[in-house]
Each structure stands twice: as C-alpha cells, then as structure tokens.
PDB file of C-alpha atoms in Angstrom:
ATOM      1  CA  MET A   1      23.007  19.486   6.651  1.00  0.00           C
ATOM      2  CA  ALA A   2      21.610  15.936   7.744  1.00  0.00           C
ATOM      3  CA  ASP A   3      22.275  13.006   5.204  1.00  0.00           C
ATOM      4  CA  GLU A   4      18.894  12.800   3.668  1.00  0.00           C
ATOM      5  CA  THR A   5      19.442   9.032   3.055  1.00  0.00           C
ATOM      6  CA  SER A   6      20.150   8.047   6.433  1.00  0.00           C
ATOM      7  CA  ARG A   7      17.299   6.899   8.763  1.00  0.00           C
ATOM      8  CA  ALA A   8      16.432   7.528  12.236  1.00  0.00           C
ATOM      9  CA  VAL A   9      14.157   5.288  14.485  1.00  0.00           C
ATOM     10  CA  VAL A  10      10.696   7.063  15.989  1.00  0.00           C
ATOM     11  CA  LYS A  11       8.748   5.533  18.680  1.00  0.00           C
ATOM     12  CA  THR A  12       5.268   6.286  19.948  1.00  0.00           C
ATOM     13  CA  TYR A  13       2.476   4.483  21.937  1.00  0.00           C
ATOM     14  CA  ILE A  14      -0.925   3.950  20.634  1.00  0.00           C
ATOM     15  CA  PRO A  15      -3.946   1.807  21.781  1.00  0.00           C
ATOM     16  CA  LYS A  16      -3.499  -1.653  20.688  1.00  0.00           C
ATOM     17  CA  TYR A  17      -6.907  -1.627  18.717  1.00  0.00           C
ATOM     18  CA  GLN A  18      -5.487   1.450  16.807  1.00  0.00           C
ATOM     19  CA  LYS A  19      -2.317  -0.591  15.943  1.00  0.00           C
ATOM     20  CA  GLU A  20      -4.283  -3.312  14.687  1.00  0.00           C
ATOM     21  CA  GLU A  21      -6.344  -1.369  12.514  1.00  0.00           C
ATOM     22  CA  TRP A  22      -3.065   0.591  11.094  1.00  0.00           C
ATOM     23  CA  GLN A  23      -1.775  -2.948  10.328  1.00  0.00           C
ATOM     24  CA  SER A  24      -4.689  -4.017   8.588  1.00  0.00           C
ATOM     25  CA  HIS A  25      -4.653  -0.699   6.425  1.00  0.00           C
ATOM     26  CA  ALA A  26      -0.964  -1.151   5.780  1.00  0.00           C
ATOM     27  CA  ASP A  27      -1.617  -4.954   4.583  1.00  0.00           C
ATOM     28  CA  GLU A  28      -4.214  -3.909   2.237  1.00  0.00           C
ATOM     29  CA  LEU A  29      -1.942  -1.073   0.838  1.00  0.00           C
ATOM     30  CA  ASP A  30       0.811  -3.870   0.747  1.00  0.00           C
ATOM     31  CA  MET A  31       2.788  -1.615   2.821  1.00  0.00           C
ATOM     32  CA  SER A  32       5.086  -2.254   5.821  1.00  0.00           C
ATOM     33  CA  GLN A  33       3.346  -0.746   9.346  1.00  0.00           C
ATOM     34  CA  SER A  34       6.482   1.627   9.329  1.00  0.00           C
ATOM     35  CA  GLU A  35       5.818   2.965   5.806  1.00  0.00           C
ATOM     36  CA  PHE A  36       2.320   3.173   6.221  1.00  0.00           C
ATOM     37  CA  VAL A  37       2.771   5.306   9.259  1.00  0.00           C
ATOM     38  CA  ARG A  38       5.368   7.611   7.352  1.00  0.00           C
ATOM     39  CA  THR A  39       3.061   8.186   4.624  1.00  0.00           C
ATOM     40  CA  MET A  40       0.093   8.778   6.657  1.00  0.00           C
ATOM     41  CA  VAL A  41       1.938  11.625   8.832  1.00  0.00           C
ATOM     42  CA  GLN A  42       3.408  13.126   5.539  1.00  0.00           C
ATOM     43  CA  ALA A  43      -0.115  13.028   3.927  1.00  0.00           C
ATOM     44  CA  GLY A  44      -1.300  14.915   6.998  1.00  0.00           C
ATOM     45  CA  ARG A  45       1.202  17.453   7.158  1.00  0.00           C
ATOM     46  CA  ARG A  46       0.307  18.126   3.451  1.00  0.00           C
ATOM     47  CA  GLY A  47      -3.249  18.407   4.456  1.00  0.00           C
ATOM     48  CA  LEU A  48      -2.456  20.867   7.112  1.00  0.00           C
ATOM     49  CA  GLU A  49       0.178  22.957   4.987  1.00  0.00           C
ATOM     50  CA  MET A  50       2.563  22.680   7.398  1.00  0.00           C
ATOM     51  CA  ASN A  51       6.108  22.860   6.153  1.00  0.00           C
ATOM     52  CA  PRO A  52       5.676  21.832   2.652  1.00  0.00           C
ATOM     53  CA  VAL A  53       7.032  18.476   1.991  1.00  0.00           C
ATOM     54  CA  GLN A  54       9.525  18.334  -1.224  1.00  0.00           C
ATOM     55  CA  ALA A  55       8.520  16.722  -3.855  1.00  0.00           C
ATOM     56  CA  PRO A  56      10.297  13.178  -4.604  1.00  0.00           C
ATOM     57  CA  GLU A  57      13.287  13.598  -6.700  1.00  0.00           C
ATOM     58  CA  GLU A  58      13.315  12.199 -10.117  1.00  0.00           C
ATOM     59  CA  GLY A  59      13.674   8.605 -10.335  1.00  0.00           C
ATOM     60  CA  SER A  60      12.478   8.173  -6.761  1.00  0.00           C
ATOM     61  CA  ASN A  61      10.779   4.977  -5.758  1.00  0.00           C
ATOM     62  CA  PRO A  62       8.225   5.410  -2.664  1.00  0.00           C
ATOM     63  CA  GLY A  63       7.888   1.889  -0.945  1.00  0.00           C
ATOM     64  CA  GLY A  64      10.772   0.340  -3.324  1.00  0.00           C
ATOM     65  CA  ASP A  65      12.580  -0.511  -0.154  1.00  0.00           C
ATOM     66  CA  GLU A  66       9.657  -2.733   0.724  1.00  0.00           C
ATOM     67  CA  LEU A  67       9.733  -4.492  -2.663  1.00  0.00           C
ATOM     68  CA  LYS A  68      13.413  -4.901  -2.263  1.00  0.00           C
ATOM     69  CA  THR A  69      12.809  -6.269   1.323  1.00  0.00           C
ATOM     70  CA  ARG A  70      10.198  -8.586   0.033  1.00  0.00           C
ATOM     71  CA  LEU A  71      12.328  -9.829  -2.986  1.00  0.00           C
ATOM     72  CA  LEU A  72      15.412 -10.443  -0.782  1.00  0.00           C
ATOM     73  CA  GLU A  73      13.003 -12.393   1.670  1.00  0.00           C
ATOM     74  CA  THR A  74      11.604 -14.248  -0.977  1.00  0.00           C
ATOM     75  CA  LEU A  75      15.034 -15.205  -2.835  1.00  0.00           C
ATOM     76  CA  ALA A  76      16.346 -16.469   0.539  1.00  0.00           C
ATOM     77  CA  THR A  77      13.709 -19.206   0.750  1.00  0.00           C
ATOM     78  CA  GLU A  78      14.568 -20.288  -2.641  1.00  0.00           C
ATOM     79  CA  GLU A  79      17.771 -21.394  -4.722  1.00  0.00           C
ATOM     80  CA  ASN A  80      16.737 -20.515  -8.213  1.00  0.00           C
ATOM     81  CA  LEU A  81      13.448 -18.405  -9.361  1.00  0.00           C
ATOM     82  CA  SER A  82      13.005 -17.364 -12.944  1.00  0.00           C
ATOM     83  CA  TRP A  83      11.293 -13.986 -13.526  1.00  0.00           C
ATOM     84  CA  ASP A  84       7.749 -15.467 -13.884  1.00  0.00           C
ATOM     85  CA  GLU A  85       8.044 -17.112 -10.732  1.00  0.00           C
ATOM     86  CA  LEU A  86       9.225 -14.089  -9.035  1.00  0.00           C
ATOM     87  CA  VAL A  87       6.679 -12.157 -10.262  1.00  0.00           C
ATOM     88  CA  GLU A  88       3.750 -14.911  -9.320  1.00  0.00           C
ATOM     89  CA  ARG A  89       5.457 -14.778  -5.571  1.00  0.00           C
ATOM     90  CA  LEU A  90       5.595 -11.048  -5.264  1.00  0.00           C
ATOM     91  CA  ALA A  91       2.247 -10.219  -6.704  1.00  0.00           C
ATOM     92  CA  GLY A  92       0.472 -13.344  -6.321  1.00  0.00           C
ATOM     93  CA  ASP A  93      -2.227 -12.083  -3.861  1.00  0.00           C
ATOM     94  CA  PHE A  94      -2.742  -9.074  -5.642  1.00  0.00           C
ATOM     95  CA  GLU A  95      -5.369 -10.592  -7.700  1.00  0.00           C
ATOM     96  CA  ASP A  96      -7.062 -11.920  -4.216  1.00  0.00           C
ATOM     97  CA  ARG A  97      -7.001  -8.575  -2.870  1.00  0.00           C
ATOM     98  CA  LEU A  98      -8.490  -6.644  -5.994  1.00  0.00           C
ATOM     99  CA  GLU A  99     -11.537  -9.063  -6.230  1.00  0.00           C
ATOM    100  CA  ASP A 100     -12.156  -8.801  -2.298  1.00  0.00           C
ATOM    101  CA  VAL A 101     -11.993  -4.942  -2.870  1.00  0.00           C
ATOM    102  CA  LEU A 102     -14.263  -5.067  -5.616  1.00  0.00           C
ATOM    103  CA  ASN A 103     -16.706  -7.269  -3.895  1.00  0.00           C
ATOM    104  CA  GLU A 104     -16.677  -4.883  -1.065  1.00  0.00           C
ATOM    105  CA  LEU A 105     -17.386  -1.924  -3.074  1.00  0.00           C
ATOM    106  CA  GLN A 106     -20.119  -3.722  -4.937  1.00  0.00           C
ATOM    107  CA  SER A 107     -21.628  -4.688  -1.634  1.00  0.00           C
ATOM    108  CA  ALA A 108     -21.619  -0.830  -0.921  1.00  0.00           C
ATOM    109  CA  ASN A 109     -23.111   0.281  -4.175  1.00  0.00           C
ATOM    110  CA  ARG A 110     -19.864   2.170  -5.216  1.00  0.00           C
ATOM    111  CA  VAL A 111     -18.970   0.389  -7.896  1.00  0.00           C
ATOM    112  CA  GLN A 112     -20.663  -2.028 -10.401  1.00  0.00           C
ATOM    113  CA  TYR A 113     -19.896  -4.494 -13.250  1.00  0.00           C
ATOM    114  CA  SER A 114     -21.490  -3.802 -16.632  1.00  0.00           C
ATOM    115  CA  GLY A 115     -21.173  -6.912 -19.248  1.00  0.00           C
ATOM    116  CA  ARG A 116     -22.819  -4.734 -21.716  1.00  0.00           C
ATOM    117  CA  HIS A 117     -19.871  -2.186 -21.159  1.00  0.00           C
ATOM    118  CA  GLY A 118     -17.291  -4.708 -20.533  1.00  0.00           C
ATOM    119  CA  GLY A 119     -15.644  -3.539 -17.106  1.00  0.00           C
ATOM    120  CA  TYR A 120     -16.162  -1.640 -13.751  1.00  0.00           C
ATOM    121  CA  THR A 121     -17.766   1.696 -13.071  1.00  0.00           C
ATOM    122  CA  LEU A 122     -18.613   3.887 -10.125  1.00  0.00           C
ATOM    123  CA  VAL A 123     -22.047   4.131  -8.977  1.00  0.00           C
ATOM    124  CA  GLY A 124     -23.378   7.427  -9.517  1.00  0.00           C
ATOM    125  CA  GLY A 125     -20.565   9.689 -10.825  1.00  0.00           C
ATOM    126  CA  THR A 126     -16.849   9.977 -10.370  1.00  0.00           C
ATOM    127  CA  ASP A 127     -16.732  10.057  -6.733  1.00  0.00           C
ATOM    128  CA  GLY A 128     -18.122   6.822  -6.342  1.00  0.00           C
ATOM    129  CA  ARG A 129     -20.841   7.564  -3.885  1.00  0.00           C
ATOM    130  CA  PRO A 130     -24.407   6.674  -4.707  1.00  0.00           C
TER     131      PRO A 130
END
C-alpha cells in the first residue's frame, strides 16, 4: 500500500491564459496554484462520481500546509513577532479581499446591504441570483 503522506509531482501543459485564470482564482481563495489545481480536480472527480474520494480523516486540515508555508516565510523575515503581529500579517489582506468581493457582488446585484437589518443579504433568494 502506498504511503498516504508522501507526495508526487504531476506536470501538465495548458494555455497561458488558462494558467493566469487559475492563478487569479487561486489567489482569490488564498491557495497556492498547486493546491487549487488539486482541489479542483478532486471536486471534478466527485462531480463525475468516479472512484469516490475518501473523506478527510478527523483532524485533517486541507490547505493547512499553505498556512504553514506562509507562517514560516513570515517568521523568516522578522526576528520576533507577537501573536497579533502574526495574525495581522497572515490575515491582513483578507478584509480588503472581502470588501472587493462584496463590492463586486453588489455591483452584480447579487448581494445588498441593508442598514435597517444591519447586514448583507442575498438578492432574490438563497441562491444569490436576482
């Protein structure tokens, strides 16, 4: 039986525009491009119901390696960082990305803000379509 913790390299060639689209989407999801491609392939396999993928084991942390990598890179640039400084550096752009996505969805009339109700809501129902 193969060691489930070992990793192997997979290579493919795709058009440049597609790689750029995938990288952009991966950035939006705060994922590496490798993690994005792996996740999308697994999602596609689930959708086609081919060889069902096993559910993650209890305590698994999909994308956790990405956080670990970012944490190590952040710590490599600074001598000492407090908890708050680490949180700020690792999650710092999340608010900006959230605001951009909310603005985009509001412009597309899929989400609206209601001051009266004190928050954001989907336009036209639970699927977010007008």
